[in-house]
Coordinates of C-alpha atoms in Angstrom, one line a residue:
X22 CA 0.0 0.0 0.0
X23 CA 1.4 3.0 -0.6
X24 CA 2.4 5.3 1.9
X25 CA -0.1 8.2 1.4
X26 CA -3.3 7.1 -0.1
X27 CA -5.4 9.8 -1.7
X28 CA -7.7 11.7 0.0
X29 CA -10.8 13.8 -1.4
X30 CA -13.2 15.8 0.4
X31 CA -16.7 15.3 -0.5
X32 CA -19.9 16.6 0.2
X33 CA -23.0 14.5 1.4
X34 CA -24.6 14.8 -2.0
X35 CA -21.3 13.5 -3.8
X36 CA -21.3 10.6 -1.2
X37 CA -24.3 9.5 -2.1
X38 CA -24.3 9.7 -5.8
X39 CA -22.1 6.2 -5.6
X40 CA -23.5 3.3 -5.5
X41 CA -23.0 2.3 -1.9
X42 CA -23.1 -1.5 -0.3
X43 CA -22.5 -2.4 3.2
X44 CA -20.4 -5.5 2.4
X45 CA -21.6 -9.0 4.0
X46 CA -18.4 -8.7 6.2
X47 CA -19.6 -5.6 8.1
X48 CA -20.6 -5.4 11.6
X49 CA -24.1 -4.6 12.8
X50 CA -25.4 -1.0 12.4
X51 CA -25.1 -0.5 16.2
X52 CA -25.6 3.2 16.5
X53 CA -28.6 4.3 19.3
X54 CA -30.7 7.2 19.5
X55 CA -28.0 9.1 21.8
X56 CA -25.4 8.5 19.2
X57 CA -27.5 9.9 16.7
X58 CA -28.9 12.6 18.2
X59 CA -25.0 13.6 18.7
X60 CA -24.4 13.9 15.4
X61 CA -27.2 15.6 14.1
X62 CA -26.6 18.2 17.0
X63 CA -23.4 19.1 16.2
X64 CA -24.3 19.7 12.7
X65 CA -26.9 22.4 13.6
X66 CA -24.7 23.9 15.9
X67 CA -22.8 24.5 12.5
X68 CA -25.7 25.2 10.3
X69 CA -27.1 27.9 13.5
X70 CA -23.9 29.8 13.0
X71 CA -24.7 30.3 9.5
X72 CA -28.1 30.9 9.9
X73 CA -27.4 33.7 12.5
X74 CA -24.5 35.2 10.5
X75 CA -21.5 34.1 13.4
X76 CA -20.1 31.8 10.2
X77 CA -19.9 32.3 6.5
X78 CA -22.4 30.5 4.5
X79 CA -20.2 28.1 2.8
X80 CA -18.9 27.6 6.4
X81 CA -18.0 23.3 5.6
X82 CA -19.1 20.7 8.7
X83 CA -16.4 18.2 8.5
X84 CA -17.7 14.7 9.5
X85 CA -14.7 12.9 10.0
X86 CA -13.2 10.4 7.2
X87 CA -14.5 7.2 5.5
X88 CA -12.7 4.3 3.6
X89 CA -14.3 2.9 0.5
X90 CA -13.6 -0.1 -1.7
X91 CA -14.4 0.6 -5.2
X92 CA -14.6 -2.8 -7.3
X93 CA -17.0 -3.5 -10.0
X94 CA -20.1 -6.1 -9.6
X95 CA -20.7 -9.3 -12.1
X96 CA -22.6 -6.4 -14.8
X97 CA -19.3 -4.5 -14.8
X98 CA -21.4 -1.5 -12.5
X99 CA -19.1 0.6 -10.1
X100 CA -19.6 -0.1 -6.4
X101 CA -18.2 1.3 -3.4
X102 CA -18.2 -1.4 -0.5
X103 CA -18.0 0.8 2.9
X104 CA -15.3 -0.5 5.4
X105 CA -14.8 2.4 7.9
X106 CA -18.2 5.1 8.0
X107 CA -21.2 2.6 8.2
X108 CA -22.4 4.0 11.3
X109 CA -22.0 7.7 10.1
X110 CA -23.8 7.2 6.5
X111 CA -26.9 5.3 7.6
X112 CA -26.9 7.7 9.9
X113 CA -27.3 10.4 8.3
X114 CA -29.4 8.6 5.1
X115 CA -31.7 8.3 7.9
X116 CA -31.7 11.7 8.4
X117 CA -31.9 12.6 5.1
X118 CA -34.5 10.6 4.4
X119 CA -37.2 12.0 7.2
X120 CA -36.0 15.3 6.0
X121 CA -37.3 14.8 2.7
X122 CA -40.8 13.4 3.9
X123 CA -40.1 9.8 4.0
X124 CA -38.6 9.6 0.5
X125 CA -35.2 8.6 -1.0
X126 CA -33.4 11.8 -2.0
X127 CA -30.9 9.7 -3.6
X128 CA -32.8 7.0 -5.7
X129 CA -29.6 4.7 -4.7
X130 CA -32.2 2.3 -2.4
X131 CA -29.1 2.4 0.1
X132 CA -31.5 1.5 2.9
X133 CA -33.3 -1.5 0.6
X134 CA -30.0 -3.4 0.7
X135 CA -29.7 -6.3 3.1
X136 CA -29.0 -5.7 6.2
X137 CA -27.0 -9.1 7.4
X138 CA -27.9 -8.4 11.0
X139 CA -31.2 -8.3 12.9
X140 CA -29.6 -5.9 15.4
X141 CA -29.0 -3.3 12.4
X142 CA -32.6 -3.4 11.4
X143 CA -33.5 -3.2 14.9
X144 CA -31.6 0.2 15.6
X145 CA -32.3 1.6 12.4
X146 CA -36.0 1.3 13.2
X147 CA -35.3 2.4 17.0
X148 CA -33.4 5.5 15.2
X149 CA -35.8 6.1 12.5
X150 CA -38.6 6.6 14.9
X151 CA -36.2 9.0 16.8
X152 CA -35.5 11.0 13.7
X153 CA -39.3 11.5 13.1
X154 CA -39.8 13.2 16.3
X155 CA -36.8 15.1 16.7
X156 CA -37.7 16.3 12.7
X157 CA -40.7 17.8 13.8
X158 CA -39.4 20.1 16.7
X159 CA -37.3 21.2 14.3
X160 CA -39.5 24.4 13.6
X161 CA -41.2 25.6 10.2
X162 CA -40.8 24.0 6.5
X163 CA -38.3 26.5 5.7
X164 CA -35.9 25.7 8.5
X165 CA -36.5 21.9 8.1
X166 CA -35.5 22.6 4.1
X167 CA -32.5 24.9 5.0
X168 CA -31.5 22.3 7.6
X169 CA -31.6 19.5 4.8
X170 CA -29.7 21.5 2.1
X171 CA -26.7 22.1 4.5
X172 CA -26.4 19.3 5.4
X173 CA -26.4 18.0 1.6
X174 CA -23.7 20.9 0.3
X175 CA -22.1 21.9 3.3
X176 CA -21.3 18.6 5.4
X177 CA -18.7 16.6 3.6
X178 CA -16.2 13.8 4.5
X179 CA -12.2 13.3 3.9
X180 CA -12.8 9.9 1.6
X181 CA -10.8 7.6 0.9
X182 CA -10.8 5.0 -2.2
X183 CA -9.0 1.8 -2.4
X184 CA -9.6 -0.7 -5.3
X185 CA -7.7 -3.3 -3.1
X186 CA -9.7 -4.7 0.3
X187 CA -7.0 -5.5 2.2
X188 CA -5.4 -2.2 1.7
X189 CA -8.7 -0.4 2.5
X190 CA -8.8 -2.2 6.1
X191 CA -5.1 -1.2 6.4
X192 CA -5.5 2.0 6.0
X193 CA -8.5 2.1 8.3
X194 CA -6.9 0.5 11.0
X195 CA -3.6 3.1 10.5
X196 CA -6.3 5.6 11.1
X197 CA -8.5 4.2 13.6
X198 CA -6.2 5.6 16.6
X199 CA -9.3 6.5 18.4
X200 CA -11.7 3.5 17.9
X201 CA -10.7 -0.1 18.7
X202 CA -8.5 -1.3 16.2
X203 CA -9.2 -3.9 14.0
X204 CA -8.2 -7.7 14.7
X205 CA -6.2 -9.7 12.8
X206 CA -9.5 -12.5 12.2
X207 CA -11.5 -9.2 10.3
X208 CA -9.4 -9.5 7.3
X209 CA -10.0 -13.0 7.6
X210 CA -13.5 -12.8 7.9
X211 CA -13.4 -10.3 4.5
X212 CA -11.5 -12.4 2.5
X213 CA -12.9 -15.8 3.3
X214 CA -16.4 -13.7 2.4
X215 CA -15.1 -12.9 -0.8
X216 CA -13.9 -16.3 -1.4
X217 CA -17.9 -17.4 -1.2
X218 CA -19.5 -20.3 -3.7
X219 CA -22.7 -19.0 -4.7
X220 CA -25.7 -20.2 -2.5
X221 CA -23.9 -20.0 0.7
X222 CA -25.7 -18.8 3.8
X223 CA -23.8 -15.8 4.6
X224 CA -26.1 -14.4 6.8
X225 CA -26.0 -17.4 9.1
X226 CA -22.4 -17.2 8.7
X227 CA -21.8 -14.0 9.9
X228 CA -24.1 -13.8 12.3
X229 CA -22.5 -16.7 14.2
X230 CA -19.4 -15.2 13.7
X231 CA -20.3 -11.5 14.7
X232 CA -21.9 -13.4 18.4
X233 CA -18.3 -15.2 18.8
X234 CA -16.9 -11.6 18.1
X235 CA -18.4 -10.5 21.2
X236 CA -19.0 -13.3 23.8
X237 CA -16.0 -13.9 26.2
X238 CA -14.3 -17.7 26.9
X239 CA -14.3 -18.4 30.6
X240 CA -11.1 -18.6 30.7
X241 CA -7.3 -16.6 31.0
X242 CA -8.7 -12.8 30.8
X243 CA -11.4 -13.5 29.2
X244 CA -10.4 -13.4 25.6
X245 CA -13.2 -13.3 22.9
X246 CA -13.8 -16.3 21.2
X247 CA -12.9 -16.0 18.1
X248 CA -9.0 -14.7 19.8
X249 CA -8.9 -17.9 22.0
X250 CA -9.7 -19.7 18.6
X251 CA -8.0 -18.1 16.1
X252 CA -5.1 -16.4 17.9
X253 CA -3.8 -17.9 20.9
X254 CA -5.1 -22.1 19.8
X255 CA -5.3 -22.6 15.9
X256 CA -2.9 -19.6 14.9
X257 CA -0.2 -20.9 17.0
X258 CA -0.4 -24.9 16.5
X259 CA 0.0 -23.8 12.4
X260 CA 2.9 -21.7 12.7
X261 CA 4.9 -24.8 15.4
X262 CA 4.2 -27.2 12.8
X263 CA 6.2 -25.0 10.0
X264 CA 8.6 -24.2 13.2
X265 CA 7.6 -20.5 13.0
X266 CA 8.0 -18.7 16.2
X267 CA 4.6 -17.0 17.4
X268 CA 3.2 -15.4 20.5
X269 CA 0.8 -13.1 19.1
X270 CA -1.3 -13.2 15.3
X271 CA -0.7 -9.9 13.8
X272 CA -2.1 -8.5 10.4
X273 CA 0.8 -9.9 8.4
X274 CA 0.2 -13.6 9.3
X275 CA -3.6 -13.9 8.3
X276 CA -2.0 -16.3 5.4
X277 CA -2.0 -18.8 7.6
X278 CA -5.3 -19.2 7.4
X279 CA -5.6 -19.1 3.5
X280 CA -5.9 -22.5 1.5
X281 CA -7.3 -23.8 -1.8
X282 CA -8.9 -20.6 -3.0
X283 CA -12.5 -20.8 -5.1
X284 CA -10.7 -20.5 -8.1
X285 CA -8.4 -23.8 -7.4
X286 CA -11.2 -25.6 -6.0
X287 CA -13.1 -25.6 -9.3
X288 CA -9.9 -26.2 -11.5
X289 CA -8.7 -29.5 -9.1
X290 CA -11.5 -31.1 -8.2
X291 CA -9.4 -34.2 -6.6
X292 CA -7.9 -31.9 -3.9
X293 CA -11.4 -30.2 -2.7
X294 CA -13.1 -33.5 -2.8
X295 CA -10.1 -34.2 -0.4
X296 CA -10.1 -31.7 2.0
X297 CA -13.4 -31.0 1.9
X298 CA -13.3 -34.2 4.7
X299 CA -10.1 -33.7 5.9
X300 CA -10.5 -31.7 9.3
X301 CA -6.9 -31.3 11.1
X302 CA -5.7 -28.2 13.7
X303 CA -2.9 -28.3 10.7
X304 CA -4.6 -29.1 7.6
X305 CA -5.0 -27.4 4.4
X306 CA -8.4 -24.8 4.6
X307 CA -10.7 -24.4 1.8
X308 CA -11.3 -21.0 1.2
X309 CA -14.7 -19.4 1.8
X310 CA -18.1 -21.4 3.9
X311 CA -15.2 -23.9 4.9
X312 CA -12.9 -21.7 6.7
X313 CA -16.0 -20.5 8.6
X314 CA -17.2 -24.3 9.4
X315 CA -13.3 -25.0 10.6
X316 CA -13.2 -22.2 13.1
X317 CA -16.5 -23.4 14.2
X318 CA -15.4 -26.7 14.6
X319 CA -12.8 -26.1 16.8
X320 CA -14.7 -23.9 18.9
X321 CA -17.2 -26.8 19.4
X322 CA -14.0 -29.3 20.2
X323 CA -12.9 -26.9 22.9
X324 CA -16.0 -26.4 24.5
X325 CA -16.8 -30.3 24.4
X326 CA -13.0 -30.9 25.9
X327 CA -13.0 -27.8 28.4
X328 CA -16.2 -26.9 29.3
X329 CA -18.1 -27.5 32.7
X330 CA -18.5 -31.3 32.5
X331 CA -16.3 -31.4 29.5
X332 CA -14.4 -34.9 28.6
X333 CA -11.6 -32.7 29.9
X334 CA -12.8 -30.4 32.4
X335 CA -14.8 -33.3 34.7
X336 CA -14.6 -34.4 37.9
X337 CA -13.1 -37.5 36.7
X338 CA -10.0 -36.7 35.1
X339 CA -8.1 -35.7 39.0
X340 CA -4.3 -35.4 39.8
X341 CA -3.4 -38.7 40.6
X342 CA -3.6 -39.8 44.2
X343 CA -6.1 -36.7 44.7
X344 CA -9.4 -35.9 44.7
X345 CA -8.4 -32.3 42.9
X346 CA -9.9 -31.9 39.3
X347 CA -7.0 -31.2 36.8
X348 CA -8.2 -29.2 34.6
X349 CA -10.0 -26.6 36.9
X350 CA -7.0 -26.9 39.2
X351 CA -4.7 -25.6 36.2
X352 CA -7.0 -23.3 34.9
X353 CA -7.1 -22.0 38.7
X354 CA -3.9 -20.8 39.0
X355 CA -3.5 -20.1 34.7
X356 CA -3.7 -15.9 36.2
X357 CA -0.4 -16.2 38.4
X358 CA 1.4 -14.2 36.0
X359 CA 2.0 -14.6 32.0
X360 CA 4.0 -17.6 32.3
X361 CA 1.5 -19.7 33.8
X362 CA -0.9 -18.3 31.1
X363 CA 1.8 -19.7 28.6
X364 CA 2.2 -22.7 29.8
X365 CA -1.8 -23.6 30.5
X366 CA -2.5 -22.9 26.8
X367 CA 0.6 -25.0 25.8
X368 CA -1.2 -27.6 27.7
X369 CA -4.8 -26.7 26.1
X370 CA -3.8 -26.8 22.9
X371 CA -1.7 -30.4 23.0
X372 CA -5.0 -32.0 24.4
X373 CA -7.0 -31.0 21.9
X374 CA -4.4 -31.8 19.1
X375 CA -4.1 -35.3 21.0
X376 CA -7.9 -35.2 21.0
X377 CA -7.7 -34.3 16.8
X378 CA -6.0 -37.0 16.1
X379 CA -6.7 -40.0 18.6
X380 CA -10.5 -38.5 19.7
X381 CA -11.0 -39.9 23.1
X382 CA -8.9 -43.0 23.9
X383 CA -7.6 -43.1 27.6
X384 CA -8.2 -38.9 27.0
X385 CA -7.5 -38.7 30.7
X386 CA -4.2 -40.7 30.7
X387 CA -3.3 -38.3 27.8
X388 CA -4.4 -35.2 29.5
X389 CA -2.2 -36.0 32.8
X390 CA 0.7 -36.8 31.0
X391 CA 0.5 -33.1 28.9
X392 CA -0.1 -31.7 31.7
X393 CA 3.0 -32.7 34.0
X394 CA 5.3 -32.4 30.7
X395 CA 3.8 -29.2 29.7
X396 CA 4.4 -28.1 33.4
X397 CA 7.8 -29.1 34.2
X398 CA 8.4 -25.3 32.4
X399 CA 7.0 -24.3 35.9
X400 CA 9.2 -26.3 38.1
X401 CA 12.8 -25.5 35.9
X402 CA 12.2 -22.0 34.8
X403 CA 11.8 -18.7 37.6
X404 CA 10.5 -16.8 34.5
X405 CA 8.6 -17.9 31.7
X406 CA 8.6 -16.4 28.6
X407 CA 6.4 -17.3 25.7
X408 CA 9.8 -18.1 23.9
X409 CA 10.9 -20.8 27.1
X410 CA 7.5 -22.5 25.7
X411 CA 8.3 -23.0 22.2
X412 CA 12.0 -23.7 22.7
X413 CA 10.6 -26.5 25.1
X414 CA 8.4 -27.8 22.8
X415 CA 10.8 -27.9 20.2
X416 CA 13.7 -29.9 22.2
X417 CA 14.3 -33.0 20.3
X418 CA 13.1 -35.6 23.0
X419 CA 10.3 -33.7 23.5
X420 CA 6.5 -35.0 24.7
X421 CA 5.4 -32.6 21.5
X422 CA 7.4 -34.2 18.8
X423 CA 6.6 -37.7 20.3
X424 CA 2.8 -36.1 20.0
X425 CA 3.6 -34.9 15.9
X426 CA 5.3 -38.1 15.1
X427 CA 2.7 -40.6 16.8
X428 CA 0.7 -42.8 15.0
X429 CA -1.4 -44.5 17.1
X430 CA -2.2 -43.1 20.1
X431 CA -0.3 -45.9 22.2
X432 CA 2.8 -44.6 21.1
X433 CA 2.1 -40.9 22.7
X434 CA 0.6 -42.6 25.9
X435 CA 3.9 -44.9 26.1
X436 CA 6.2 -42.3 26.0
X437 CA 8.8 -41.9 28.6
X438 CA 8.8 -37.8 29.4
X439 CA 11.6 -38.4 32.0
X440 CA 11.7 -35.6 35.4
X441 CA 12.8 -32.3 35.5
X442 CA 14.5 -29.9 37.9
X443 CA 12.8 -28.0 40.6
X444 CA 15.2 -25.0 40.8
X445 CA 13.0 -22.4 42.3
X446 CA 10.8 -21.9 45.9
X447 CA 8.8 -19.9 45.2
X448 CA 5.8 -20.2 46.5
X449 CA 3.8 -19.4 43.2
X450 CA 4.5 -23.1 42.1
X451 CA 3.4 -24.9 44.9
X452 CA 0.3 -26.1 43.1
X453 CA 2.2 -28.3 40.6
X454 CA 3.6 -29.9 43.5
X455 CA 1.1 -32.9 43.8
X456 CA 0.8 -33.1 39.8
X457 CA 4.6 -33.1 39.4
X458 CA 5.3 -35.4 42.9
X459 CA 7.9 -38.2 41.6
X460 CA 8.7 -36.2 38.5
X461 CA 11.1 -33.9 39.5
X462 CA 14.7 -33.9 41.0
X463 CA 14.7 -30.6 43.7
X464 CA 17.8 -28.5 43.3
X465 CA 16.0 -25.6 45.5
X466 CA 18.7 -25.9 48.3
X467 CA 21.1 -24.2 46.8
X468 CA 18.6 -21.8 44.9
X469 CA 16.7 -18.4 46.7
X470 CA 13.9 -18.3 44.0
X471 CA 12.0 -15.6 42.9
X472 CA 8.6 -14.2 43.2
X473 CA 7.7 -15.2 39.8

């Protein structure tokens, strides 16, 4: 992208002359009436100076800037996809559009489009009704018609075009310093929308998608599901298996999660039929409704694994020669400090990779075994670092390789994962010491320990 993308201002009128879509990959129209009334109060605080002489009448009412993607449909008819401004331009089409006695100033039937969320249609009516009684306070005809052409000639936007998506989100998030930035998964979400076979059911699609947006995991801080998924599981597992260091999935590693593209699934027809049933943490993605269905598959394998009465999470599956439940024990104390948050998902993400390949045979021998190799980090280590993870993972003997390299799951559960070294007292590790009891050789005597 280049480094300064060009930037016209335009009026409302000029705005709406294109041929405007919210794209399928937008989020709900989430605006409420106190948002709305906002705006439209601000701009007759502008257009009241100029109706009282304190401003010039071709004073401007700058409205902030929007990001377009221009592309051309399947009848070769210009469109401009809004990214960053949905809130703003229904908004104010709204507006408009009670202005003007319930009619479409525009004849561009922005409004008529789909709406791919019943919360937008919801807020839209909330904010239309809104509109209709704040428009008639307004005063006489004249002022209403004054207060409709200013709006149309003298508010205007900074707008910026981008024939490319990805750039367009770019730049939106370069410029977004004041909103929350966008995630990583949102140009996965565009992209894998674009990617779309005919007949699809986008709006169930996104929908499910926007919820898992929003709703927190019970666990760590409280990540949202689609960054537990996606970022800190399914990211992460891909990039170990090319032996790609990874803590965190940024912007430039959405590839990742890019596969056989629509294109290359019609022209090889052998590897879709393929992959199509081929569902692995690591395997090849088909672009489009499949990607969606694989991030919803995982999220479906972690909650059956780690949820209340999971196969994983259950009163069952203890510390041996206790009564205490493993996984809620481990998830307990995950919120020590960021090691133990490292280490936990380490241990998250091998059972369900175990649980990928093997399903549930002797899960629970499988699950205690992770857990004290996964753990012997804690024990050895007075600081962990996300990088003390994935060098420990990648140590030739270790329980991880054994785990890649394993073809029947007897191999994994046979494997000998030796002891390690207890070189710290700190008191922050005493819970591993009942999970770890016969697995470690204590070198804390000659050690003071650390806080950590």
């Amino acid at each position: 992208m280049s480094a300064l993308a060009p930037v016209n201002i335009e009026t409302v009128d000029e705005i709406f002359e294109k041929s405007l879509v919210i794209p399928e990959y937008q989020r709900p129209y989430k605006w409420q009436t106190k948002h709305i009334k906002q705006l439209v109060d601000d701009i007759r605080s502008y257009f009241e100076q100029v109706q009282d002489g304190r401003a010039d009448g071709n004073a401007k009412c700058r409205l902030g800037t929007i990001v377009l993607h221009h592309h051309k449909d399947d009848n070769d008819v210009d469109k401009y996809d809004i990214v960053d401004g949905q809130q703003r331009l229904t908004s104010l089409f709204l507006l408009l559009y009670v202005l003007n006695d319930n009619k479409d100033l525009f004849n561009n039937e922005f409004l008529n489009q789909k709406f791919n969320h019943t919360q937008s249609m919801a807020n839209i009516r909330k904010n239309y009704q809104f509109l209709e009684n704040y428009v008639q306070e307004l005063g006489d005809e004249k002022y209403r018609a004054n207060f409709k052409a200013y709006i149309r000639q003298n508010c205007d936007f900074a707008v910026v075009v981008l024939g490319n998506l990805d750039e367009a989100f770019q730049y939106f998030d370069s410029q977004n310093s004041r909103g929350k930035s966008l995630e990583a998964y949102d140009l996965l979400k565009a992209y894998h929308l674009r990617e779309m076979a005919d007949g699809c059911d986008v709006y169930r699609l996104v929908k499910t998608w926007e919820k898992n947006a929003t709703i927190k995991a019970d666990v760590l801080n409280q990540p949202v599901w689609l960054k537990l998924i996606i970022s800190d599981i399914l990211s992460r597992y891909r990039r170990w298996e090319l032996n790609i260091s990874t803590e965190s999935f940024e912007k430039q590693d959405v590839d990742i999660f890019k596969g056989l593209s629509r294109q290359n699934q019609q022209d090889f027809q052998n590897l879709r039929k393929r992959y199509t049933h081929e569902i692995q943490m690591n395997g090849v993605i088909l672009d489009g409704e499949k990607f969606f269905e694989h991030i919803e598959h995982y999220k479906a394998q972690y909650e059956s694994l780690f949820a209340d009465g999971g196969l994983v999470n259950h009163p069952k599956i203890v510390i041996p020669n206790t009564q205490t439940p493993l996984f809620r024990h481990l998830k307990q104390y995950s919120t020590i400090n960021k090691g133990d948050g490292f280490v936990f998902m380490l241990f998250v993400i091998m059972v369900m990779r175990y649980y990928d390949k093997f399903g549930g045979y002797r899960l629970d021998k499988a699950a205690v075994k992770i857990a004290r190799w996964a753990y012997f980090l804690r024990f050895y280590h007075k600081s962990i670092y996300f990088s003390s993870v994935e060098k420990h993972l990648r140590e030739t003997n270790s329980l991880y390789v054994a785990l890649q390299q394993a073809i029947e799951p007897e191999q994994f559960l046979s494997f000998n994962i030796g002891k390690t070294e207890k070189r710290t007292n700190s008191k922050n590790v005493n819970y591993l010491n009942d999970l770890l009891e016969g697995f470690y050789v204590d070198k804390t005597q000659s050690d003071t320990g650390e806080n950590q």
